[in-house]
């Protein structure tokens, strides 16, 4: 039996320069399909090499990189959006950018078109081509030749690289699952879990050295990982967690914040969140002065409202008073909103007998006043018009003054009583003035000698 020499796994790997991360400058070849490309990705993952020169973020291809590569292998063309990958993989956009950068720096993807932000048309995602680095071909003994479509195409593979390629193919066919939450279990001692057994005869009992049952129950209670009621203790939020929690509650509760970004709102409410404000207190502050509708920039409007609020309401007592005042104002507004509105309609008999008697007394008194102060009707001539001699001088003066203020009186009199009767009542000058105004099609206003 011959001992095969294990391949050397480098601890570090040089990253591809940024100038060679374009398809026109890459040293690798274009993958013919997603399956062969995933073989190269798993090969880079199994190497376990650290990328040199990364100042922040992950430096080695891991499980998240494999899950991201699986999504890229299914896209045609490979033009993923950062928000789409973050939503599908349940990771942050910053993490997506980190792992895309690692795939570029290891030579597994190359730019065909780089994304830009076009004003008026929105952002455009970068388009990549899945590439296989030259180091992969050298390590597995893959023979390639020139190709117009793929830069280089596969012509063969060495015998030593075939088992490795088979193993990589099996990994490429499997789906990399999302890492589940780890469950911590605590081992229980054998003495607390098992009952000792003894066999024999004699005066001494086999359970002579065993503690009482009550003590055994206590030991089980201390060693058991489950608490009373099965409750699992929750992690305590830090300052950043409280900011995000408050931001999520505000985005869910406030109408004009529904489309806002939770990270942006978390940055805006950082001062009030660090001061211990609750969502109810922030909402009370926002409702203290009604917001204009619609709110054009929700995040900017929220920042304006919260500016200096943690200094003005610096104690819990002040914030409680603010919440109580806003709640009382809402209650008054709701009460006024539900007050029934009295509308005009036919009168009906009151239900209460006392109210009925009071209404009848009021109507009787009104009838007496009308009968006592009844006015005498004017005498009407043969033409059906009232004789103007029956009107006093003061009444005629009042009618003419009212006609000067409201020309509609003269127009109504002309339509009802005729021109001769109207001229006798309102004078010729007033009637001529109204007729000129009616016939005039354009009214020119003169101010300071000029036409407006």
Short mmCIF file of C-alpha atoms in Angstrom, two decimals:
data_model
loop_
_atom_site.label_atom_id
_atom_site.label_comp_id
_atom_site.label_asym_id
_atom_site.label_seq_id
_atom_site.Cartn_x
_atom_site.Cartn_y
_atom_site.Cartn_z
CA UNK A 1 0.00 0.00 0.00
CA UNK A 2 1.44 3.33 -1.01
CA UNK A 3 0.95 6.47 1.06
CA UNK A 4 -0.37 9.33 -0.98
CA UNK A 5 1.09 12.70 -0.26
CA UNK A 6 -1.53 15.12 1.04
CA UNK A 7 -1.79 18.37 -0.90
CA UNK A 8 -0.41 21.44 0.78
CA UNK A 9 -3.16 23.76 2.01
CA UNK A 10 -1.90 27.34 2.11
CA UNK A 11 -2.72 29.41 5.16
CA UNK A 12 -2.94 32.61 3.19
CA UNK A 13 -3.99 33.51 -0.33
CA UNK A 14 -3.31 36.66 -2.26
CA UNK A 15 -6.41 38.49 -3.40
CA UNK A 16 -7.06 39.50 -6.98
CA UNK A 17 -6.29 43.20 -7.52
CA UNK A 18 -9.20 45.50 -8.22
CA UNK A 19 -7.95 46.19 -11.74
CA UNK A 20 -8.16 42.46 -12.57
CA UNK A 21 -11.70 42.02 -11.22
CA UNK A 22 -13.15 42.84 -14.66
CA UNK A 23 -13.94 40.17 -17.24
CA UNK A 24 -11.63 41.84 -19.75
CA UNK A 25 -8.63 41.64 -17.36
CA UNK A 26 -9.26 38.43 -15.43
CA UNK A 27 -6.81 35.52 -15.51
CA UNK A 28 -9.53 32.93 -14.98
CA UNK A 29 -12.05 31.41 -17.35
CA UNK A 30 -15.82 31.81 -17.58
CA UNK A 31 -17.79 28.93 -16.06
CA UNK A 32 -19.98 27.13 -18.57
CA UNK A 33 -22.77 26.52 -16.01
CA UNK A 34 -23.63 27.05 -12.37
CA UNK A 35 -22.74 23.47 -11.38
CA UNK A 36 -19.10 23.66 -12.51
CA UNK A 37 -18.81 27.10 -10.94
CA UNK A 38 -20.07 25.79 -7.58
CA UNK A 39 -17.34 23.13 -7.74
CA UNK A 40 -14.76 25.91 -7.86
CA UNK A 41 -16.50 27.75 -5.01
CA UNK A 42 -16.42 24.64 -2.79
CA UNK A 43 -12.77 24.13 -3.70
CA UNK A 44 -11.99 27.66 -2.52
CA UNK A 45 -14.00 26.99 0.65
CA UNK A 46 -12.17 23.72 1.38
CA UNK A 47 -8.79 25.40 1.02
CA UNK A 48 -9.60 27.44 4.10
CA UNK A 49 -7.13 30.12 3.10
CA UNK A 50 -7.31 33.59 4.56
CA UNK A 51 -7.34 36.54 2.20
CA UNK A 52 -4.47 38.92 2.76
CA UNK A 53 -5.12 42.66 2.87
CA UNK A 54 -8.72 42.79 4.15
CA UNK A 55 -8.86 45.36 6.95
CA UNK A 56 -12.44 44.62 8.00
CA UNK A 57 -15.17 42.08 7.43
CA UNK A 58 -14.73 38.30 6.98
CA UNK A 59 -11.48 37.10 5.47
CA UNK A 60 -12.33 33.50 4.63
CA UNK A 61 -15.06 31.88 2.54
CA UNK A 62 -17.61 30.35 4.89
CA UNK A 63 -21.16 29.06 5.01
CA UNK A 64 -22.69 32.47 4.23
CA UNK A 65 -20.47 32.78 1.16
CA UNK A 66 -21.61 29.36 -0.06
CA UNK A 67 -25.28 30.29 0.39
CA UNK A 68 -24.68 33.53 -1.51
CA UNK A 69 -22.90 31.62 -4.29
CA UNK A 70 -25.86 29.23 -4.59
CA UNK A 71 -28.15 32.18 -5.26
CA UNK A 72 -25.73 33.60 -7.82
CA UNK A 73 -25.48 30.25 -9.62
CA UNK A 74 -29.24 30.31 -10.30
CA UNK A 75 -29.36 33.84 -11.75
CA UNK A 76 -29.28 34.36 -15.52
CA UNK A 77 -27.94 36.92 -16.16
CA UNK A 78 -25.99 37.21 -12.92
CA UNK A 79 -27.17 40.71 -11.99
CA UNK A 80 -28.18 40.49 -8.31
CA UNK A 81 -29.40 43.40 -6.26
CA UNK A 82 -27.96 43.82 -2.79
CA UNK A 83 -31.41 44.28 -1.24
CA UNK A 84 -32.71 41.16 -3.01
CA UNK A 85 -29.84 38.99 -1.72
CA UNK A 86 -30.20 40.40 1.79
CA UNK A 87 -33.91 39.60 1.79
CA UNK A 88 -33.52 36.07 0.41
CA UNK A 89 -30.56 35.08 2.60
CA UNK A 90 -31.83 36.89 5.74
CA UNK A 91 -28.62 38.84 6.18
CA UNK A 92 -27.76 42.52 6.18
CA UNK A 93 -26.85 44.45 3.01
CA UNK A 94 -23.39 45.12 4.45
CA UNK A 95 -22.80 41.36 4.81
CA UNK A 96 -23.86 40.85 1.18
CA UNK A 97 -21.31 43.43 0.05
CA UNK A 98 -18.57 41.78 2.16
CA UNK A 99 -19.10 38.33 0.63
CA UNK A 100 -19.48 39.66 -2.92
CA UNK A 101 -16.14 41.37 -2.39
CA UNK A 102 -14.56 38.08 -1.26
CA UNK A 103 -15.85 36.27 -4.35
CA UNK A 104 -14.33 38.99 -6.54
CA UNK A 105 -11.03 38.94 -4.66
CA UNK A 106 -10.72 35.15 -5.00
CA UNK A 107 -11.37 35.32 -8.75
CA UNK A 108 -14.75 33.55 -8.64
CA UNK A 109 -16.74 36.43 -10.16
CA UNK A 110 -15.75 39.34 -12.37
CA UNK A 111 -17.47 42.54 -13.36
CA UNK A 112 -19.12 42.75 -16.76
CA UNK A 113 -20.93 45.99 -15.93
CA UNK A 114 -20.53 47.86 -12.69
CA UNK A 115 -23.66 49.22 -11.05
CA UNK A 116 -24.25 52.94 -10.89
CA UNK A 117 -26.83 55.35 -9.56
CA UNK A 118 -28.54 57.16 -12.41
CA UNK A 119 -30.40 60.29 -11.37
CA UNK A 120 -34.07 60.12 -12.25
CA UNK A 121 -33.99 56.40 -13.07
CA UNK A 122 -32.75 54.90 -9.79
CA UNK A 123 -29.84 52.55 -9.08
CA UNK A 124 -28.63 49.83 -11.42
CA UNK A 125 -27.22 46.58 -10.06
CA UNK A 126 -23.81 45.30 -11.10
CA UNK A 127 -23.70 42.43 -13.60
CA UNK A 128 -21.15 39.68 -12.96
CA UNK A 129 -19.83 36.69 -14.85
CA UNK A 130 -19.09 33.51 -12.91
CA UNK A 131 -15.40 32.71 -13.38
CA UNK A 132 -13.11 29.84 -12.37
CA UNK A 133 -9.64 30.97 -11.25
CA UNK A 134 -6.50 29.60 -12.86
CA UNK A 135 -5.36 28.25 -9.48
CA UNK A 136 -8.26 25.79 -9.54
CA UNK A 137 -7.14 24.36 -12.89
CA UNK A 138 -3.55 24.09 -11.71
CA UNK A 139 -4.46 22.37 -8.43
CA UNK A 140 -6.71 19.73 -10.04
CA UNK A 141 -4.74 19.26 -13.24
CA UNK A 142 -7.45 20.58 -15.54
CA UNK A 143 -6.24 20.99 -19.13
CA UNK A 144 -7.77 23.94 -20.98
CA UNK A 145 -7.59 25.46 -24.43
CA UNK A 146 -8.52 28.83 -25.92
CA UNK A 147 -12.21 29.60 -26.45
CA UNK A 148 -13.98 32.65 -27.84
CA UNK A 149 -17.01 32.38 -25.55
CA UNK A 150 -15.43 31.10 -22.30
CA UNK A 151 -11.88 32.52 -22.66
CA UNK A 152 -10.62 28.95 -22.01
CA UNK A 153 -12.57 25.70 -22.27
CA UNK A 154 -11.87 22.38 -20.52
CA UNK A 155 -10.07 19.76 -22.64
CA UNK A 156 -9.30 17.16 -19.98
CA UNK A 157 -8.34 16.43 -16.38
CA UNK A 158 -5.55 14.46 -14.75
CA UNK A 159 -6.17 11.17 -12.97
CA UNK A 160 -5.22 12.64 -9.60
CA UNK A 161 -7.77 15.42 -9.86
CA UNK A 162 -10.74 13.24 -10.77
CA UNK A 163 -11.52 12.02 -7.20
CA UNK A 164 -11.33 15.60 -5.96
CA UNK A 165 -13.58 16.77 -8.78
CA UNK A 166 -16.08 14.00 -7.94
CA UNK A 167 -16.13 15.04 -4.29
CA UNK A 168 -16.59 18.70 -5.24
CA UNK A 169 -19.43 17.72 -7.59
CA UNK A 170 -21.27 15.99 -4.75
CA UNK A 171 -20.94 19.13 -2.63
CA UNK A 172 -22.10 21.33 -5.49
CA UNK A 173 -25.30 19.29 -5.84
CA UNK A 174 -26.17 19.63 -2.16
CA UNK A 175 -27.95 22.70 -0.86
CA UNK A 176 -26.14 24.55 1.91
CA UNK A 177 -28.75 25.09 4.65
CA UNK A 178 -29.02 28.14 6.81
CA UNK A 179 -27.24 27.74 10.14
CA UNK A 180 -29.82 27.03 12.83
CA UNK A 181 -29.67 28.31 16.38
CA UNK A 182 -27.49 26.15 18.60
CA UNK A 183 -29.20 24.34 21.44
CA UNK A 184 -27.24 24.14 24.65
CA UNK A 185 -27.97 21.06 26.73
CA UNK A 186 -26.55 20.34 30.11
CA UNK A 187 -25.60 16.74 30.92
CA UNK A 188 -27.17 15.26 34.03
CA UNK A 189 -25.20 13.12 36.37
CA UNK A 190 -25.70 9.38 36.36
CA UNK A 191 -26.45 9.37 40.07
CA UNK A 192 -29.34 11.75 39.65
CA UNK A 193 -30.68 10.00 36.53
CA UNK A 194 -30.43 6.34 37.53
CA UNK A 195 -31.59 4.42 40.57
CA UNK A 196 -28.81 2.22 42.01
CA UNK A 197 -29.66 -1.46 42.16
CA UNK A 198 -28.29 -3.95 44.63
CA UNK A 199 -28.64 -7.75 45.01
CA UNK A 200 -27.94 -9.77 48.09
CA UNK A 201 -29.28 -10.98 51.41
CA UNK A 202 -28.48 -9.95 54.89
CA UNK A 203 -29.47 -7.52 57.52
CA UNK A 204 -27.95 -4.55 55.74
CA UNK A 205 -30.09 -2.82 53.11
CA UNK A 206 -28.79 -2.30 49.60
CA UNK A 207 -29.98 1.31 49.78
CA UNK A 208 -28.11 2.07 52.93
CA UNK A 209 -25.82 4.67 51.32
CA UNK A 210 -28.54 6.32 49.19
CA UNK A 211 -29.80 9.77 50.29
CA UNK A 212 -33.50 10.31 50.93
CA UNK A 213 -35.91 10.83 48.03
CA UNK A 214 -36.39 14.52 48.92
CA UNK A 215 -32.68 15.19 48.47
CA UNK A 216 -32.68 13.33 45.17
CA UNK A 217 -35.50 15.59 43.93
CA UNK A 218 -33.45 18.62 44.89
CA UNK A 219 -30.43 17.29 43.02
CA UNK A 220 -32.52 16.73 39.92
CA UNK A 221 -33.87 20.26 40.14
CA UNK A 222 -30.37 21.73 40.27
CA UNK A 223 -28.93 19.62 37.44
CA UNK A 224 -31.91 19.86 35.09
CA UNK A 225 -31.46 22.47 32.35
CA UNK A 226 -35.18 23.24 32.10
CA UNK A 227 -36.52 25.87 34.48
CA UNK A 228 -39.90 25.98 36.14
CA UNK A 229 -42.56 26.47 33.52
CA UNK A 230 -40.12 25.81 30.66
CA UNK A 231 -39.27 29.53 30.29
CA UNK A 232 -35.99 30.32 28.56
CA UNK A 233 -34.25 33.49 29.78
CA UNK A 234 -34.09 36.19 27.10
CA UNK A 235 -30.97 38.11 26.34
CA UNK A 236 -30.87 41.63 27.68
CA UNK A 237 -30.81 44.29 24.98
CA UNK A 238 -27.87 46.63 24.79
CA UNK A 239 -28.06 50.29 23.78
CA UNK A 240 -28.09 49.56 20.04
CA UNK A 241 -30.75 46.88 20.48
CA UNK A 242 -33.00 49.30 22.37
CA UNK A 243 -32.65 51.84 19.57
CA UNK A 244 -33.69 49.30 16.94
CA UNK A 245 -36.54 48.05 19.13
CA UNK A 246 -37.90 51.57 19.58
CA UNK A 247 -37.49 52.30 15.86
CA UNK A 248 -39.39 49.15 14.87
CA UNK A 249 -42.24 50.01 17.24
CA UNK A 250 -42.49 53.54 15.83
CA UNK A 251 -42.46 52.36 12.21
CA UNK A 252 -45.29 49.96 13.04
CA UNK A 253 -47.40 52.41 15.09
CA UNK A 254 -47.03 55.81 13.37
CA UNK A 255 -48.89 56.11 10.06
CA UNK A 256 -46.47 58.39 8.25
CA UNK A 257 -43.46 56.22 9.24
CA UNK A 258 -44.66 52.97 7.63
CA UNK A 259 -42.33 53.29 4.64
CA UNK A 260 -39.31 54.53 6.61
CA UNK A 261 -36.15 52.48 7.11
CA UNK A 262 -35.75 50.97 10.59
CA UNK A 263 -31.93 51.49 10.72
CA UNK A 264 -32.35 55.16 9.76
CA UNK A 265 -35.09 55.66 12.37
CA UNK A 266 -32.91 53.88 14.95
CA UNK A 267 -30.16 56.42 14.33
CA UNK A 268 -32.61 59.32 14.67
CA UNK A 269 -34.12 58.10 17.97
CA UNK A 270 -30.77 57.22 19.52
CA UNK A 271 -30.90 60.09 22.04
CA UNK A 272 -34.41 59.39 23.34
CA UNK A 273 -33.79 55.62 23.31
CA UNK A 274 -30.63 56.02 25.38
CA UNK A 275 -32.61 58.26 27.78
CA UNK A 276 -35.12 55.46 28.41
CA UNK A 277 -38.08 56.70 26.36
CA UNK A 278 -40.81 54.28 25.38
CA UNK A 279 -42.74 54.16 22.12
CA UNK A 280 -45.86 55.56 23.83
CA UNK A 281 -43.90 58.58 25.08
CA UNK A 282 -42.43 59.30 21.64
CA UNK A 283 -45.87 58.99 20.01
CA UNK A 284 -47.32 61.35 22.63
CA UNK A 285 -44.63 63.91 21.78
CA UNK A 286 -45.39 63.57 18.07
CA UNK A 287 -49.15 63.94 18.64
CA UNK A 288 -48.69 66.96 20.92
CA UNK A 289 -48.57 69.11 17.77
CA UNK A 290 -50.54 67.72 14.79
CA UNK A 291 -48.36 66.63 11.89
CA UNK A 292 -48.97 68.11 8.44
CA UNK A 293 -50.37 65.80 5.81
CA UNK A 294 -48.80 64.41 3.79
CA UNK A 295 -45.36 64.14 5.42
CA UNK A 296 -42.87 64.38 2.56
CA UNK A 297 -39.71 63.27 4.40
CA UNK A 298 -40.68 61.11 7.41
CA UNK A 299 -37.17 60.66 8.78
CA UNK A 300 -36.34 64.37 8.53
CA UNK A 301 -39.66 65.36 10.08
CA UNK A 302 -39.09 62.91 12.96
CA UNK A 303 -35.59 64.26 13.55
CA UNK A 304 -36.97 67.81 13.69
CA UNK A 305 -39.65 66.84 16.22
CA UNK A 306 -37.24 64.92 18.48
CA UNK A 307 -34.49 67.54 18.44
CA UNK A 308 -33.76 68.41 22.08
CA UNK A 309 -36.76 66.43 23.39
CA UNK A 310 -34.58 64.32 25.70
CA UNK A 311 -33.37 67.53 27.34
CA UNK A 312 -36.83 69.10 27.68
CA UNK A 313 -38.51 65.99 29.12
CA UNK A 314 -35.55 64.73 31.08
CA UNK A 315 -37.44 62.89 33.85
CA UNK A 316 -39.98 60.05 33.72
CA UNK A 317 -42.50 62.26 35.58
CA UNK A 318 -42.44 64.88 32.82
CA UNK A 319 -42.91 62.23 30.16
CA UNK A 320 -45.82 60.66 32.08
CA UNK A 321 -47.48 64.08 32.32
CA UNK A 322 -47.04 64.53 28.57
CA UNK A 323 -48.62 61.14 27.84
CA UNK A 324 -51.54 61.91 30.20
CA UNK A 325 -52.16 65.33 28.60
CA UNK A 326 -52.18 63.91 25.08
CA UNK A 327 -54.48 61.06 26.16
CA UNK A 328 -56.92 63.56 27.73
CA UNK A 329 -56.89 65.65 24.56
CA UNK A 330 -57.65 62.56 22.46
CA UNK A 331 -60.54 61.63 24.75
CA UNK A 332 -62.06 65.11 24.45
CA UNK A 333 -61.70 65.02 20.67
CA UNK A 334 -63.36 61.60 20.47
CA UNK A 335 -66.21 62.78 22.71
CA UNK A 336 -66.84 65.82 20.53
CA UNK A 337 -66.71 63.64 17.45
CA UNK A 338 -69.47 61.35 18.75
CA UNK A 339 -71.83 64.15 19.87
CA UNK A 340 -75.03 63.81 17.82
CA UNK A 341 -75.59 66.61 15.32
CA UNK A 342 -79.05 68.19 15.37
CA UNK A 343 -80.43 68.41 11.85
CA UNK A 344 -83.49 70.20 10.59
CA UNK A 345 -86.57 68.04 10.09
CA UNK A 346 -90.24 67.66 10.96
CA UNK A 347 -91.13 68.38 14.56
CA UNK A 348 -92.35 65.44 16.61
CA UNK A 349 -93.92 65.17 20.04
CA UNK A 350 -91.38 64.94 22.90
CA UNK A 351 -91.33 61.67 24.85
CA UNK A 352 -91.33 63.36 28.28
CA UNK A 353 -94.73 64.72 29.49
CA UNK A 354 -93.02 67.59 31.30
CA UNK A 355 -91.24 68.68 28.13
CA UNK A 356 -94.52 68.40 26.22
CA UNK A 357 -96.30 70.74 28.65
CA UNK A 358 -93.42 73.22 28.46
CA UNK A 359 -93.49 73.23 24.64
CA UNK A 360 -97.28 73.72 24.55
CA UNK A 361 -96.98 76.67 26.94
CA UNK A 362 -94.33 78.30 24.74
CA UNK A 363 -96.46 77.84 21.60
CA UNK A 364 -99.52 79.33 23.34
CA UNK A 365 -97.53 82.39 24.38
CA UNK A 366 -96.22 82.85 20.82
CA UNK A 367 -99.77 82.70 19.43
CA UNK A 368 -100.89 85.44 21.84
CA UNK A 369 -97.97 87.68 20.81
CA UNK A 370 -98.71 87.15 17.10
CA UNK A 371 -102.40 87.98 17.55
CA UNK A 372 -101.67 91.15 19.52
CA UNK A 373 -98.97 92.54 17.21
CA UNK A 374 -100.51 91.59 13.84
CA UNK A 375 -99.75 94.06 11.10
CA UNK A 376 -102.42 95.42 8.80
CA UNK A 377 -102.07 94.43 5.15
CA UNK A 378 -101.52 97.08 2.46
CA UNK A 379 -104.35 97.81 0.08
CA UNK A 380 -103.84 96.44 -3.44
CA UNK A 381 -105.07 98.18 -6.58
CA UNK A 382 -106.70 96.71 -9.67
CA UNK A 383 -103.29 95.88 -11.19
CA UNK A 384 -102.38 93.80 -8.14
CA UNK A 385 -99.67 96.22 -6.99
CA UNK A 386 -99.42 98.05 -3.71
CA UNK A 387 -100.14 101.75 -3.89
CA UNK A 388 -96.88 103.58 -3.16
CA UNK A 389 -98.76 106.36 -1.33
CA UNK A 390 -99.34 103.92 1.55
CA UNK A 391 -95.56 103.78 2.23
CA UNK A 392 -94.06 106.35 4.53
CA UNK A 393 -91.11 108.51 3.56
CA UNK A 394 -88.76 106.61 5.91
CA UNK A 395 -89.74 103.26 4.40
CA UNK A 396 -89.10 104.50 0.86
CA UNK A 397 -85.69 105.90 1.89
CA UNK A 398 -84.77 102.56 3.50
CA UNK A 399 -85.79 100.64 0.36
CA UNK A 400 -83.71 102.89 -1.91
CA UNK A 401 -80.68 102.61 0.42
CA UNK A 402 -80.99 98.83 0.40
CA UNK A 403 -81.21 98.84 -3.41
CA UNK A 404 -77.97 100.82 -3.63
CA UNK A 405 -76.23 98.13 -1.57
CA UNK A 406 -77.89 95.16 -3.31
CA UNK A 407 -78.85 95.73 -6.98
CA UNK A 408 -80.64 92.37 -6.92
CA UNK A 409 -83.65 94.14 -5.34
CA UNK A 410 -84.05 96.32 -8.43
CA UNK A 411 -83.62 93.37 -10.81
CA UNK A 412 -86.25 91.40 -8.88
CA UNK A 413 -88.67 94.34 -8.93
CA UNK A 414 -88.18 94.76 -12.69
CA UNK A 415 -88.99 91.11 -13.25
CA UNK A 416 -92.02 91.03 -10.92
CA UNK A 417 -93.64 94.50 -11.08
CA UNK A 418 -92.46 96.03 -14.37
CA UNK A 419 -90.20 98.92 -15.29
CA UNK A 420 -92.63 101.83 -14.64
CA UNK A 421 -93.49 100.69 -11.10
CA UNK A 422 -89.80 100.03 -10.30
CA UNK A 423 -88.71 103.48 -11.52
CA UNK A 424 -91.37 105.13 -9.33
CA UNK A 425 -90.20 103.16 -6.30
CA UNK A 426 -86.37 103.27 -6.69
CA UNK A 427 -85.95 106.39 -8.94
CA UNK A 428 -84.79 106.47 -12.53
CA UNK A 429 -81.13 106.99 -11.63
CA UNK A 430 -80.86 103.74 -9.65
CA UNK A 431 -82.67 101.70 -12.30
CA UNK A 432 -80.51 103.14 -15.12
CA UNK A 433 -77.35 102.36 -13.12
CA UNK A 434 -78.37 98.73 -12.63
CA UNK A 435 -79.23 98.34 -16.31
CA UNK A 436 -75.85 99.77 -17.34
CA UNK A 437 -74.07 97.33 -15.06
CA UNK A 438 -76.09 94.43 -16.44
CA UNK A 439 -75.39 95.34 -20.07
CA UNK A 440 -71.71 95.98 -19.50
CA UNK A 441 -69.64 92.93 -20.57
CA UNK A 442 -66.32 94.03 -19.14
CA UNK A 443 -65.67 95.96 -15.99
CA UNK A 444 -62.48 97.98 -16.12
CA UNK A 445 -60.92 98.90 -12.81
CA UNK A 446 -58.76 101.97 -12.80
CA UNK A 447 -56.18 102.46 -10.16
CA UNK A 448 -53.82 105.45 -10.09
CA UNK A 449 -54.71 106.30 -13.69
CA UNK A 450 -53.69 102.87 -15.09
CA UNK A 451 -55.64 99.85 -16.30
CA UNK A 452 -55.28 96.69 -14.19
#
